[in-house]
Each structure stands twice: as structure tokens, then as C-alpha cells.
Amino acid sequence: MDDGNGGERTAPELRTLQQKVAYMVEKTFPGQKVSGRAFSEIVRERGGALSHSYFSNILAGKVTHPSEEILKALGLGFGVDWRFFKEESEVVDDVVAGLQFLAKRRTGEISGIAGRGVDDAGLPAELLEFALSLLKEARHDGPTTPDGPTAATERGAR
């Protein structure tokens, strides 16, 4: 990124929850002072819940390990994926698990998805979107083996 003086500017260090929230306040509401009450109201309008005092405590660095629900509320308020606020190690674990899943799917170790423990509300929207994307990809790509498309797929492509 250009710093406006012809030099390169590095991305800010965003390791702690406080740093991430302060950064998002600055980028989402540039030049404005956003109160905890105002942010809390934004979250409420978007279907979440976050008390103004809790938000203020996050900005003050007093809260360092909030629940997933709080992280989701922050995501709603700022209009970003809530996982942005997770600790780096948690995100890395999620990415590694996702990559392992995709690798197993491609090698045939995983051939389908079953929704165990799904309640009356059904699958969460994120999981449903993911499952649908896998189905769409499978229909588009056809069956695969570790070495590439199956013979049937190759014949169909000719």
C-alpha cells in the first residue's frame, strides 16, 4: 500500500481483539467518534446483541477472550466476517481443518456430508452455503481421483 508519500506502508499489526476492533472503528467510521451506544444500536438493527459497556470494554482492552456470539455481533456491526476477530491461532486451525477436509474430499476419503445433531432449525446458513458450493463444484467438475478426472469424465469431455 502507498503511504501517500511515494513509499510503501505496511499493514497494521492486528493481533489482539482490541487492535482489531480499533482498526475496524477507524476504517468503518473514518473521522467519527463512535460511542458504545451507537455501535450497540447498529448491531441491534442488524439482528445481533452487544451491550454498549461490553463494546467499550473491548476497546479499552479489558475484554480479550469474548464468546463466539460476541464475535458474531462485532462482525454484524462492522459488516465483516466475524472470524476476523478470532485469535490468529483459531483462524489458522480453522483454515488447516478446511484444507484437510478439501484434501480428503479430493482423494475420495470423504464422499458425502451428513448433518448429525442438526436441530429443528436445520443447518446453519454458513454450513448450508458451504455444502451447496461443494455440490455445485462436484457437478461442475465431475468425479475425480487423486490423479485427476475419471475415465468417464475424460470421455465426456472429448
Short mmCIF file of C-alpha atoms in Angstrom, two decimals, residues 5 12 21 26 28 30 43 55-56 59 70 73 94 96 102 121 126-127 134 140 149-151 155 158:
data_model
loop_
_atom_site.label_atom_id
_atom_site.label_comp_id
_atom_site.label_asym_id
_atom_site.label_seq_id
_atom_site.Cartn_x
_atom_site.Cartn_y
_atom_site.Cartn_z
CA ASN A 5 4.50 9.96 0.19
CA PRO A 12 -1.09 -2.52 10.81
CA VAL A 21 -11.80 -3.52 16.87
CA GLU A 26 -11.20 3.69 12.24
CA THR A 28 -15.68 1.78 9.16
CA PRO A 30 -13.43 7.38 9.43
CA VAL A 43 -25.56 -4.31 15.97
CA PHE A 55 -18.09 -2.87 23.46
CA SER A 56 -16.37 -0.10 25.44
CA LEU A 59 -11.99 -1.04 23.02
CA ILE A 70 -19.86 -11.52 20.80
CA ALA A 73 -22.10 -9.35 16.95
CA ASP A 94 -9.97 -23.41 11.01
CA VAL A 96 -6.00 -26.13 8.34
CA LEU A 102 -10.84 -30.49 0.93
CA ALA A 121 -33.90 -25.05 12.69
CA GLU A 126 -22.86 -20.84 6.57
CA LEU A 127 -22.75 -24.64 6.57
CA LEU A 134 -19.42 -28.42 -2.74
CA HIS A 140 -19.21 -28.91 -12.50
CA PRO A 149 -10.65 -36.77 -13.74
CA THR A 150 -12.00 -40.27 -14.02
CA ALA A 151 -12.06 -42.03 -17.37
CA ARG A 155 -14.60 -39.48 -22.33
CA ARG A 158 -13.95 -35.34 -25.81
#
